[in-house]
């Protein structure tokens, strides 16, 4: 039996997914800079309060899967995908809500929705936005490369640092790619350097990249953004 498996997410997974997200991205030397004097534990606590509401946002287009350690039952990673409004003729004629239903977060009661909204609103997610200028050319290129393409977007991928190198990220990415193949959709991802090996292993091809000097903000001098595509039907 494989040591890990993918599983659908529910709103109750929000706290652990928020925790995973922060600890995963805390290994990115540039991302850490925006939090300044806040500790990883504090930010993780706040992230845990926000994620249930995020899971319930735009469920028509967003799809989520978590990675579970079968030996312990622990959730160790997750991925978020965003379906396009357009794509192949078949996909364009289909209501996005009916696509990949197994990864759509189930609806909850109004009381549960309101609780998630309150937790989100009360969380401290204030950060130093001075580094936002680094994201401007990245966002501009991402939008240009995605415009009119109808990609399935791999919007988020996070794995706990202690579980990296064990195939968890590859498993999550491959799961979404298989669904994209069924829908006849190419997959787009804006990736960071740490995950390039995973994307290339699964068959993604590099479209473009942007490398910026973040040393003036206290970084190590290299902030890289990589734009990749996995074409349907191609290895």
PDB file of N, CA and C in Angstrom, residues 74-179:
ATOM      1  N   UNK A  74      -2.493  11.580   9.229  1.00  0.00           N
ATOM      2  CA  UNK A  74      -2.208  13.014   9.241  1.00  0.00           C
ATOM      3  C   UNK A  74      -2.312  13.606   7.839  1.00  0.00           C
ATOM      4  N   UNK A  75      -2.852  14.820   7.770  1.00  0.00           N
ATOM      5  CA  UNK A  75      -2.869  15.572   6.509  1.00  0.00           C
ATOM      6  C   UNK A  75      -1.522  16.273   6.383  1.00  0.00           C
ATOM      7  N   UNK A  76      -0.832  16.052   5.255  1.00  0.00           N
ATOM      8  CA  UNK A  76       0.544  16.547   5.120  1.00  0.00           C
ATOM      9  C   UNK A  76       0.739  17.501   3.946  1.00  0.00           C
ATOM     10  N   UNK A  77      -0.298  17.696   3.132  1.00  0.00           N
ATOM     11  CA  UNK A  77      -0.184  18.605   2.005  1.00  0.00           C
ATOM     12  C   UNK A  77      -1.528  18.806   1.347  1.00  0.00           C
ATOM     13  N   UNK A  78      -1.595  19.777   0.445  1.00  0.00           N
ATOM     14  CA  UNK A  78      -2.834  19.990  -0.297  1.00  0.00           C
ATOM     15  C   UNK A  78      -2.561  20.773  -1.572  1.00  0.00           C
ATOM     16  N   UNK A  79      -3.521  20.687  -2.485  1.00  0.00           N
ATOM     17  CA  UNK A  79      -3.446  21.438  -3.737  1.00  0.00           C
ATOM     18  C   UNK A  79      -4.788  22.079  -4.019  1.00  0.00           C
ATOM     19  N   UNK A  80      -4.741  23.275  -4.608  1.00  0.00           N
ATOM     20  CA  UNK A  80      -5.956  23.963  -5.055  1.00  0.00           C
ATOM     21  C   UNK A  80      -5.855  24.203  -6.557  1.00  0.00           C
ATOM     22  N   UNK A  81      -6.925  23.865  -7.261  1.00  0.00           N
ATOM     23  CA  UNK A  81      -6.996  24.023  -8.703  1.00  0.00           C
ATOM     24  C   UNK A  81      -8.169  24.941  -9.046  1.00  0.00           C
ATOM     25  N   UNK A  82      -8.065  25.659 -10.160  1.00  0.00           N
ATOM     26  CA  UNK A  82      -9.151  26.526 -10.590  1.00  0.00           C
ATOM     27  C   UNK A  82      -9.537  26.179 -12.026  1.00  0.00           C
ATOM     28  N   UNK A  83     -10.804  25.822 -12.193  1.00  0.00           N
ATOM     29  CA  UNK A  83     -11.329  25.479 -13.502  1.00  0.00           C
ATOM     30  C   UNK A  83     -11.535  26.740 -14.338  1.00  0.00           C
ATOM     31  N   UNK A  84     -11.372  26.623 -15.641  1.00  0.00           N
ATOM     32  CA  UNK A  84     -11.585  27.791 -16.502  1.00  0.00           C
ATOM     33  C   UNK A  84     -13.054  27.988 -16.842  1.00  0.00           C
ATOM     34  N   UNK A  85     -13.367  29.176 -17.300  1.00  0.00           N
ATOM     35  CA  UNK A  85     -14.706  29.433 -17.830  1.00  0.00           C
ATOM     36  C   UNK A  85     -14.810  28.971 -19.273  1.00  0.00           C
ATOM     37  N   UNK A  86     -13.649  28.888 -19.937  1.00  0.00           N
ATOM     38  CA  UNK A  86     -13.628  28.407 -21.311  1.00  0.00           C
ATOM     39  C   UNK A  86     -12.532  27.366 -21.417  1.00  0.00           C
ATOM     40  N   UNK A  87     -12.539  26.629 -22.503  1.00  0.00           N
ATOM     41  CA  UNK A  87     -11.509  25.613 -22.698  1.00  0.00           C
ATOM     42  C   UNK A  87     -11.816  24.860 -23.963  1.00  0.00           C
ATOM     43  N   UNK A  88     -11.847  23.545 -23.904  1.00  0.00           N
ATOM     44  CA  UNK A  88     -12.253  22.772 -25.058  1.00  0.00           C
ATOM     45  C   UNK A  88     -13.740  23.001 -25.290  1.00  0.00           C
ATOM     46  N   UNK A  89     -14.209  22.608 -26.449  1.00  0.00           N
ATOM     47  CA  UNK A  89     -15.637  22.785 -26.760  1.00  0.00           C
ATOM     48  C   UNK A  89     -16.498  22.066 -25.740  1.00  0.00           C
ATOM     49  N   UNK A  90     -16.055  20.858 -25.347  1.00  0.00           N
ATOM     50  CA  UNK A  90     -16.827  20.082 -24.379  1.00  0.00           C
ATOM     51  C   UNK A  90     -16.850  20.771 -23.023  1.00  0.00           C
ATOM     52  N   UNK A  91     -15.682  21.290 -22.604  1.00  0.00           N
ATOM     53  CA  UNK A  91     -15.610  21.942 -21.298  1.00  0.00           C
ATOM     54  C   UNK A  91     -16.401  23.244 -21.300  1.00  0.00           C
ATOM     55  N   UNK A  92     -16.343  23.975 -22.411  1.00  0.00           N
ATOM     56  CA  UNK A  92     -17.027  25.263 -22.478  1.00  0.00           C
ATOM     57  C   UNK A  92     -18.542  25.096 -22.423  1.00  0.00           C
ATOM     58  N   UNK A  93     -19.022  23.961 -22.904  1.00  0.00           N
ATOM     59  CA  UNK A  93     -20.456  23.731 -22.920  1.00  0.00           C
ATOM     60  C   UNK A  93     -20.968  23.140 -21.616  1.00  0.00           C
ATOM     61  N   UNK A  94     -20.063  22.915 -20.680  1.00  0.00           N
ATOM     62  CA  UNK A  94     -20.417  22.264 -19.427  1.00  0.00           C
ATOM     63  C   UNK A  94     -20.370  23.264 -18.284  1.00  0.00           C
ATOM     64  N   UNK A  95     -21.335  23.188 -17.405  1.00  0.00           N
ATOM     65  CA  UNK A  95     -21.304  24.004 -16.201  1.00  0.00           C
ATOM     66  C   UNK A  95     -20.089  23.603 -15.371  1.00  0.00           C
ATOM     67  N   UNK A  96     -19.201  24.548 -15.013  1.00  0.00           N
ATOM     68  CA  UNK A  96     -18.010  24.181 -14.238  1.00  0.00           C
ATOM     69  C   UNK A  96     -18.342  23.434 -12.943  1.00  0.00           C
ATOM     70  N   UNK A  97     -19.530  23.681 -12.409  1.00  0.00           N
ATOM     71  CA  UNK A  97     -19.891  23.046 -11.148  1.00  0.00           C
ATOM     72  C   UNK A  97     -19.971  21.524 -11.270  1.00  0.00           C
ATOM     73  N   UNK A  98     -20.173  21.033 -12.498  1.00  0.00           N
ATOM     74  CA  UNK A  98     -20.309  19.590 -12.690  1.00  0.00           C
ATOM     75  C   UNK A  98     -18.973  18.908 -12.959  1.00  0.00           C
ATOM     76  N   UNK A  99     -17.913  19.673 -13.161  1.00  0.00           N
ATOM     77  CA  UNK A  99     -16.613  19.119 -13.483  1.00  0.00           C
ATOM     78  C   UNK A  99     -15.836  18.747 -12.219  1.00  0.00           C
ATOM     79  N   UNK A 100     -15.180  17.604 -12.255  1.00  0.00           N
ATOM     80  CA  UNK A 100     -14.351  17.110 -11.159  1.00  0.00           C
ATOM     81  C   UNK A 100     -15.095  17.229  -9.824  1.00  0.00           C
ATOM     82  N   UNK A 101     -16.259  16.659  -9.714  1.00  0.00           N
ATOM     83  CA  UNK A 101     -17.084  16.835  -8.503  1.00  0.00           C
ATOM     84  C   UNK A 101     -16.439  16.266  -7.244  1.00  0.00           C
ATOM     85  N   UNK A 102     -15.575  15.267  -7.397  1.00  0.00           N
ATOM     86  CA  UNK A 102     -14.964  14.659  -6.220  1.00  0.00           C
ATOM     87  C   UNK A 102     -14.017  15.578  -5.474  1.00  0.00           C
ATOM     88  N   UNK A 103     -13.572  16.669  -6.111  1.00  0.00           N
ATOM     89  CA  UNK A 103     -12.652  17.602  -5.459  1.00  0.00           C
ATOM     90  C   UNK A 103     -13.316  18.926  -5.116  1.00  0.00           C
ATOM     91  N   UNK A 104     -14.636  18.966  -5.257  1.00  0.00           N
ATOM     92  CA  UNK A 104     -15.355  20.180  -4.894  1.00  0.00           C
ATOM     93  C   UNK A 104     -15.726  20.134  -3.415  1.00  0.00           C
ATOM     94  N   UNK A 105     -15.417  21.198  -2.691  1.00  0.00           N
ATOM     95  CA  UNK A 105     -15.721  21.247  -1.262  1.00  0.00           C
ATOM     96  C   UNK A 105     -17.236  21.276  -1.075  1.00  0.00           C
ATOM     97  N   UNK A 106     -17.781  20.359  -0.270  1.00  0.00           N
ATOM     98  CA  UNK A 106     -19.236  20.303  -0.088  1.00  0.00           C
ATOM     99  C   UNK A 106     -19.782  21.570   0.570  1.00  0.00           C
ATOM    100  N   UNK A 107     -21.005  21.903   0.210  1.00  0.00           N
ATOM    101  CA  UNK A 107     -21.680  23.046   0.822  1.00  0.00           C
ATOM    102  C   UNK A 107     -21.956  22.765   2.297  1.00  0.00           C
ATOM    103  N   UNK A 108     -22.081  23.835   3.071  1.00  0.00           N
ATOM    104  CA  UNK A 108     -22.343  23.712   4.502  1.00  0.00           C
ATOM    105  C   UNK A 108     -23.556  24.555   4.867  1.00  0.00           C
ATOM    106  N   UNK A 109     -23.992  24.436   6.110  1.00  0.00           N
ATOM    107  CA  UNK A 109     -25.129  25.225   6.577  1.00  0.00           C
ATOM    108  C   UNK A 109     -24.766  26.706   6.650  1.00  0.00           C
ATOM    109  N   UNK A 110     -25.770  27.552   6.674  1.00  0.00           N
ATOM    110  CA  UNK A 110     -25.525  28.989   6.803  1.00  0.00           C
ATOM    111  C   UNK A 110     -24.787  29.291   8.098  1.00  0.00           C
ATOM    112  N   UNK A 111     -25.120  28.579   9.171  1.00  0.00           N
ATOM    113  CA  UNK A 111     -24.443  28.801  10.449  1.00  0.00           C
ATOM    114  C   UNK A 111     -22.949  28.493  10.338  1.00  0.00           C
ATOM    115  N   UNK A 112     -22.626  27.400   9.634  1.00  0.00           N
ATOM    116  CA  UNK A 112     -21.208  27.034   9.472  1.00  0.00           C
ATOM    117  C   UNK A 112     -20.502  28.023   8.566  1.00  0.00           C
ATOM    118  N   UNK A 113     -21.180  28.483   7.534  1.00  0.00           N
ATOM    119  CA  UNK A 113     -20.611  29.494   6.646  1.00  0.00           C
ATOM    120  C   UNK A 113     -20.332  30.784   7.420  1.00  0.00           C
ATOM    121  N   UNK A 114     -21.289  31.202   8.245  1.00  0.00           N
ATOM    122  CA  UNK A 114     -21.118  32.425   9.024  1.00  0.00           C
ATOM    123  C   UNK A 114     -19.950  32.290  10.002  1.00  0.00           C
ATOM    124  N   UNK A 115     -19.809  31.114  10.587  1.00  0.00           N
ATOM    125  CA  UNK A 115     -18.694  30.879  11.509  1.00  0.00           C
ATOM    126  C   UNK A 115     -17.360  31.015  10.786  1.00  0.00           C
ATOM    127  N   UNK A 116     -17.282  30.449   9.584  1.00  0.00           N
ATOM    128  CA  UNK A 116     -16.051  30.550   8.797  1.00  0.00           C
ATOM    129  C   UNK A 116     -15.756  31.999   8.431  1.00  0.00           C
ATOM    130  N   UNK A 117     -16.787  32.754   8.109  1.00  0.00           N
ATOM    131  CA  UNK A 117     -16.612  34.172   7.776  1.00  0.00           C
ATOM    132  C   UNK A 117     -16.104  34.953   8.984  1.00  0.00           C
ATOM    133  N   UNK A 118     -16.639  34.660  10.156  1.00  0.00           N
ATOM    134  CA  UNK A 118     -16.194  35.370  11.370  1.00  0.00           C
ATOM    135  C   UNK A 118     -14.723  35.070  11.672  1.00  0.00           C
ATOM    136  N   UNK A 119     -14.358  33.809  11.580  1.00  0.00           N
ATOM    137  CA  UNK A 119     -12.968  33.437  11.850  1.00  0.00           C
ATOM    138  C   UNK A 119     -12.022  34.137  10.873  1.00  0.00           C
ATOM    139  N   UNK A 120     -12.420  34.178   9.620  1.00  0.00           N
ATOM    140  CA  UNK A 120     -11.609  34.835   8.599  1.00  0.00           C
ATOM    141  C   UNK A 120     -11.431  36.311   8.920  1.00  0.00           C
ATOM    142  N   UNK A 121     -12.521  36.972   9.266  1.00  0.00           N
ATOM    143  CA  UNK A 121     -12.492  38.409   9.531  1.00  0.00           C
ATOM    144  C   UNK A 121     -11.674  38.758  10.767  1.00  0.00           C
ATOM    145  N   UNK A 122     -11.675  37.868  11.747  1.00  0.00           N
ATOM    146  CA  UNK A 122     -10.991  38.154  13.012  1.00  0.00           C
ATOM    147  C   UNK A 122      -9.520  37.771  12.996  1.00  0.00           C
ATOM    148  N   UNK A 123      -9.092  37.035  11.989  1.00  0.00           N
ATOM    149  CA  UNK A 123      -7.687  36.626  11.925  1.00  0.00           C
ATOM    150  C   UNK A 123      -6.788  37.822  11.603  1.00  0.00           C
ATOM    151  N   UNK A 124      -5.611  37.837  12.180  1.00  0.00           N
ATOM    152  CA  UNK A 124      -4.616  38.877  11.914  1.00  0.00           C
ATOM    153  C   UNK A 124      -3.770  38.445  10.720  1.00  0.00           C
ATOM    154  N   UNK A 125      -4.083  38.997   9.561  1.00  0.00           N
ATOM    155  CA  UNK A 125      -3.326  38.651   8.353  1.00  0.00           C
ATOM    156  C   UNK A 125      -2.634  39.890   7.792  1.00  0.00           C
ATOM    157  N   UNK A 126      -2.249  40.787   8.689  1.00  0.00           N
ATOM    158  CA  UNK A 126      -1.545  42.004   8.281  1.00  0.00           C
ATOM    159  C   UNK A 126      -0.072  41.682   8.027  1.00  0.00           C
ATOM    160  N   UNK A 127       0.441  42.199   6.937  1.00  0.00           N
ATOM    161  CA  UNK A 127       1.838  41.942   6.583  1.00  0.00           C
ATOM    162  C   UNK A 127       2.418  43.162   5.887  1.00  0.00           C
ATOM    163  N   UNK A 128       3.713  43.150   5.698  1.00  0.00           N
ATOM    164  CA  UNK A 128       4.418  44.253   5.059  1.00  0.00           C
ATOM    165  C   UNK A 128       4.235  44.131   3.548  1.00  0.00           C
ATOM    166  N   UNK A 129       3.500  45.067   2.947  1.00  0.00           N
ATOM    167  CA  UNK A 129       3.239  44.972   1.514  1.00  0.00           C
ATOM    168  C   UNK A 129       4.297  45.677   0.674  1.00  0.00           C
ATOM    169  N   UNK A 130       5.433  46.019   1.292  1.00  0.00           N
ATOM    170  CA  UNK A 130       6.501  46.688   0.554  1.00  0.00           C
ATOM    171  C   UNK A 130       7.002  45.822  -0.600  1.00  0.00           C
ATOM    172  N   UNK A 131       6.951  44.515  -0.420  1.00  0.00           N
ATOM    173  CA  UNK A 131       7.460  43.610  -1.447  1.00  0.00           C
ATOM    174  C   UNK A 131       6.477  43.402  -2.596  1.00  0.00           C
ATOM    175  N   UNK A 132       5.314  44.056  -2.520  1.00  0.00           N
ATOM    176  CA  UNK A 132       4.296  43.862  -3.548  1.00  0.00           C
ATOM    177  C   UNK A 132       4.804  44.227  -4.935  1.00  0.00           C
ATOM    178  N   UNK A 133       5.766  45.143  -4.988  1.00  0.00           N
ATOM    179  CA  UNK A 133       6.269  45.546  -6.301  1.00  0.00           C
ATOM    180  C   UNK A 133       6.956  44.388  -7.018  1.00  0.00           C
ATOM    181  N   UNK A 134       7.444  43.402  -6.260  1.00  0.00           N
ATOM    182  CA  UNK A 134       8.049  42.226  -6.887  1.00  0.00           C
ATOM    183  C   UNK A 134       6.999  41.371  -7.586  1.00  0.00           C
ATOM    184  N   UNK A 135       5.782  41.408  -7.079  1.00  0.00           N
ATOM    185  CA  UNK A 135       4.727  40.579  -7.649  1.00  0.00           C
ATOM    186  C   UNK A 135       4.069  41.205  -8.874  1.00  0.00           C
ATOM    187  N   UNK A 136       4.242  42.507  -9.050  1.00  0.00           N
ATOM    188  CA  UNK A 136       3.563  43.178 -10.159  1.00  0.00           C
ATOM    189  C   UNK A 136       3.965  42.620 -11.521  1.00  0.00           C
ATOM    190  N   UNK A 137       5.257  42.504 -11.851  1.00  0.00           N
ATOM    191  CA  UNK A 137       5.604  41.937 -13.167  1.00  0.00           C
ATOM    192  C   UNK A 137       5.247  40.458 -13.277  1.00  0.00           C
ATOM    193  N   UNK A 138       5.243  39.750 -12.139  1.00  0.00           N
ATOM    194  CA  UNK A 138       4.876  38.337 -12.145  1.00  0.00           C
ATOM    195  C   UNK A 138       3.399  38.181 -12.505  1.00  0.00           C
ATOM    196  N   UNK A 139       2.553  38.970 -11.857  1.00  0.00           N
ATOM    197  CA  UNK A 139       1.122  38.912 -12.135  1.00  0.00           C
ATOM    198  C   UNK A 139       0.827  39.320 -13.571  1.00  0.00           C
ATOM    199  N   UNK A 140       1.528  40.340 -14.050  1.00  0.00           N
ATOM    200  CA  UNK A 140       1.322  40.809 -15.421  1.00  0.00           C
ATOM    201  C   UNK A 140       1.652  39.707 -16.422  1.00  0.00           C
ATOM    202  N   UNK A 141       2.775  39.012 -16.220  1.00  0.00           N
ATOM    203  CA  UNK A 141       3.149  37.944 -17.145  1.00  0.00           C
ATOM    204  C   UNK A 141       2.193  36.757 -17.036  1.00  0.00           C
ATOM    205  N   UNK A 142       1.802  36.419 -15.820  1.00  0.00           N
ATOM    206  CA  UNK A 142       0.854  35.318 -15.633  1.00  0.00           C
ATOM    207  C   UNK A 142      -0.436  35.597 -16.385  1.00  0.00           C
ATOM    208  N   UNK A 143      -0.976  36.788 -16.234  1.00  0.00           N
ATOM    209  CA  UNK A 143      -2.224  37.140 -16.906  1.00  0.00           C
ATOM    210  C   UNK A 143      -2.062  37.097 -18.426  1.00  0.00           C
ATOM    211  N   UNK A 144      -0.915  37.563 -18.906  1.00  0.00           N
ATOM    212  CA  UNK A 144      -0.683  37.563 -20.355  1.00  0.00           C
ATOM    213  C   UNK A 144      -0.603  36.142 -20.905  1.00  0.00           C
ATOM    214  N   UNK A 145       0.103  35.281 -20.190  1.00  0.00           N
ATOM    215  CA  UNK A 145       0.281  33.909 -20.664  1.00  0.00           C
ATOM    216  C   UNK A 145      -1.005  33.089 -20.576  1.00  0.00           C
ATOM    217  N   UNK A 146      -1.876  33.424 -19.618  1.00  0.00           N
ATOM    218  CA  UNK A 146      -3.118  32.673 -19.442  1.00  0.00           C
ATOM    219  C   UNK A 146      -4.278  33.214 -20.269  1.00  0.00           C
ATOM    220  N   UNK A 147      -4.158  34.415 -20.764  1.00  0.00           N
ATOM    221  CA  UNK A 147      -5.281  35.085 -21.413  1.00  0.00           C
ATOM    222  C   UNK A 147      -5.865  34.263 -22.555  1.00  0.00           C
ATOM    223  N   UNK A 148      -7.142  33.943 -22.440  1.00  0.00           N
ATOM    224  CA  UNK A 148      -7.849  33.254 -23.505  1.00  0.00           C
ATOM    225  C   UNK A 148      -7.492  31.800 -23.716  1.00  0.00           C
ATOM    226  N   UNK A 149      -6.704  31.223 -22.820  1.00  0.00           N
ATOM    227  CA  UNK A 149      -6.200  29.867 -23.043  1.00  0.00           C
ATOM    228  C   UNK A 149      -7.107  28.775 -22.478  1.00  0.00           C
ATOM    229  N   UNK A 150      -7.916  29.080 -21.481  1.00  0.00           N
ATOM    230  CA  UNK A 150      -8.767  28.059 -20.901  1.00  0.00           C
ATOM    231  C   UNK A 150      -8.015  26.978 -20.161  1.00  0.00           C
ATOM    232  N   UNK A 151      -6.961  27.359 -19.466  1.00  0.00           N
ATOM    233  CA  UNK A 151      -6.171  26.400 -18.699  1.00  0.00           C
ATOM    234  C   UNK A 151      -6.910  25.965 -17.426  1.00  0.00           C
ATOM    235  N   UNK A 152      -6.622  24.744 -16.973  1.00  0.00           N
ATOM    236  CA  UNK A 152      -6.854  24.382 -15.581  1.00  0.00           C
ATOM    237  C   UNK A 152      -5.654  24.928 -14.825  1.00  0.00           C
ATOM    238  N   UNK A 153      -5.894  25.791 -13.863  1.00  0.00           N
ATOM    239  CA  UNK A 153      -4.812  26.446 -13.128  1.00  0.00           C
ATOM    240  C   UNK A 153      -4.495  25.688 -11.848  1.00  0.00           C
ATOM    241  N   UNK A 154      -3.250  25.287 -11.695  1.00  0.00           N
ATOM    242  CA  UNK A 154      -2.784  24.788 -10.406  1.00  0.00           C
ATOM    243  C   UNK A 154      -2.448  26.028  -9.592  1.00  0.00           C
ATOM    244  N   UNK A 155      -3.368  26.413  -8.738  1.00  0.00           N
ATOM    245  CA  UNK A 155      -3.302  27.705  -8.065  1.00  0.00           C
ATOM    246  C   UNK A 155      -2.486  27.659  -6.781  1.00  0.00           C
ATOM    247  N   UNK A 156      -2.379  26.475  -6.182  1.00  0.00           N
ATOM    248  CA  UNK A 156      -1.699  26.400  -4.891  1.00  0.00           C
ATOM    249  C   UNK A 156      -1.230  24.968  -4.643  1.00  0.00           C
ATOM    250  N   UNK A 157      -0.013  24.837  -4.140  1.00  0.00           N
ATOM    251  CA  UNK A 157       0.546  23.535  -3.783  1.00  0.00           C
ATOM    252  C   UNK A 157       1.397  23.715  -2.542  1.00  0.00           C
ATOM    253  N   UNK A 158       1.082  22.970  -1.488  1.00  0.00           N
ATOM    254  CA  UNK A 158       1.816  23.113  -0.229  1.00  0.00           C
ATOM    255  C   UNK A 158       1.978  21.742   0.427  1.00  0.00           C
ATOM    256  N   UNK A 159       3.194  21.453   0.856  1.00  0.00           N
ATOM    257  CA  UNK A 159       3.507  20.202   1.554  1.00  0.00           C
ATOM    258  C   UNK A 159       4.361  20.547   2.773  1.00  0.00           C
ATOM    259  N   UNK A 160       4.044  19.947   3.903  1.00  0.00           N
ATOM    260  CA  UNK A 160       4.841  20.189   5.104  1.00  0.00           C
ATOM    261  C   UNK A 160       6.313  19.878   4.817  1.00  0.00           C
ATOM    262  N   UNK A 161       7.227  20.724   5.280  1.00  0.00           N
ATOM    263  CA  UNK A 161       8.639  20.531   4.984  1.00  0.00           C
ATOM    264  C   UNK A 161       9.173  19.144   5.334  1.00  0.00           C
ATOM    265  N   UNK A 162       8.709  18.578   6.432  1.00  0.00           N
ATOM    266  CA  UNK A 162       9.232  17.275   6.850  1.00  0.00           C
ATOM    267  C   UNK A 162       8.743  16.130   5.973  1.00  0.00           C
ATOM    268  N   UNK A 163       7.803  16.398   5.082  1.00  0.00           N
ATOM    269  CA  UNK A 163       7.299  15.356   4.176  1.00  0.00           C
ATOM    270  C   UNK A 163       7.769  15.563   2.741  1.00  0.00           C
ATOM    271  N   UNK A 164       8.615  16.540   2.518  1.00  0.00           N
ATOM    272  CA  UNK A 164       9.115  16.769   1.164  1.00  0.00           C
ATOM    273  C   UNK A 164      10.096  15.665   0.764  1.00  0.00           C
ATOM    274  N   UNK A 165      10.184  15.445  -0.522  1.00  0.00           N
ATOM    275  CA  UNK A 165      11.080  14.418  -1.025  1.00  0.00           C
ATOM    276  C   UNK A 165      10.534  13.011  -0.914  1.00  0.00           C
ATOM    277  N   UNK A 166       9.237  12.887  -0.558  1.00  0.00           N
ATOM    278  CA  UNK A 166       8.626  11.570  -0.392  1.00  0.00           C
ATOM    279  C   UNK A 166       7.508  11.321  -1.408  1.00  0.00           C
ATOM    280  N   UNK A 167       7.432  12.174  -2.411  1.00  0.00           N
ATOM    281  CA  UNK A 167       6.451  11.964  -3.477  1.00  0.00           C
ATOM    282  C   UNK A 167       5.088  12.573  -3.236  1.00  0.00           C
ATOM    283  N   UNK A 168       4.931  13.339  -2.156  1.00  0.00           N
ATOM    284  CA  UNK A 168       3.621  13.898  -1.833  1.00  0.00           C
ATOM    285  C   UNK A 168       3.205  14.947  -2.870  1.00  0.00           C
ATOM    286  N   UNK A 169       4.085  15.897  -3.169  1.00  0.00           N
ATOM    287  CA  UNK A 169       3.761  16.942  -4.135  1.00  0.00           C
ATOM    288  C   UNK A 169       3.502  16.336  -5.517  1.00  0.00           C
ATOM    289  N   UNK A 170       4.327  15.377  -5.912  1.00  0.00           N
ATOM    290  CA  UNK A 170       4.137  14.724  -7.208  1.00  0.00           C
ATOM    291  C   UNK A 170       2.778  14.047  -7.282  1.00  0.00           C
ATOM    292  N   UNK A 171       2.396  13.368  -6.220  1.00  0.00           N
ATOM    293  CA  UNK A 171       1.098  12.698  -6.173  1.00  0.00           C
ATOM    294  C   UNK A 171      -0.047  13.690  -6.352  1.00  0.00           C
ATOM    295  N   UNK A 172       0.017  14.825  -5.665  1.00  0.00           N
ATOM    296  CA  UNK A 172      -1.034  15.832  -5.764  1.00  0.00           C
ATOM    297  C   UNK A 172      -1.113  16.426  -7.168  1.00  0.00           C
ATOM    298  N   UNK A 173       0.039  16.728  -7.742  1.00  0.00           N
ATOM    299  CA  UNK A 173       0.059  17.316  -9.081  1.00  0.00           C
ATOM    300  C   UNK A 173      -0.444  16.314 -10.112  1.00  0.00           C
ATOM    301  N   UNK A 174       0.008  15.077 -10.020  1.00  0.00           N
ATOM    302  CA  UNK A 174      -0.418  14.060 -10.976  1.00  0.00           C
ATOM    303  C   UNK A 174      -1.927  13.822 -10.909  1.00  0.00           C
ATOM    304  N   UNK A 175      -2.489  13.912  -9.719  1.00  0.00           N
ATOM    305  CA  UNK A 175      -3.927  13.713  -9.572  1.00  0.00           C
ATOM    306  C   UNK A 175      -4.703  14.751 -10.367  1.00  0.00           C
ATOM    307  N   UNK A 176      -4.284  16.014 -10.255  1.00  0.00           N
ATOM    308  CA  UNK A 176      -4.956  17.068 -11.009  1.00  0.00           C
ATOM    309  C   UNK A 176      -4.723  16.957 -12.504  1.00  0.00           C
ATOM    310  N   UNK A 177      -3.519  16.559 -12.893  1.00  0.00           N
ATOM    311  CA  UNK A 177      -3.211  16.403 -14.315  1.00  0.00           C
ATOM    312  C   UNK A 177      -4.084  15.311 -14.938  1.00  0.00           C
ATOM    313  N   UNK A 178      -4.317  14.235 -14.206  1.00  0.00           N
ATOM    314  CA  UNK A 178      -5.199  13.177 -14.728  1.00  0.00           C
ATOM    315  C   UNK A 178      -6.604  13.713 -14.984  1.00  0.00           C
ATOM    316  N   UNK A 179      -7.099  14.548 -14.071  1.00  0.00           N
ATOM    317  CA  UNK A 179      -8.423  15.133 -14.269  1.00  0.00           C
ATOM    318  C   UNK A 179      -8.427  16.076 -15.465  1.00  0.00           C
TER     319      UNK A 179
END
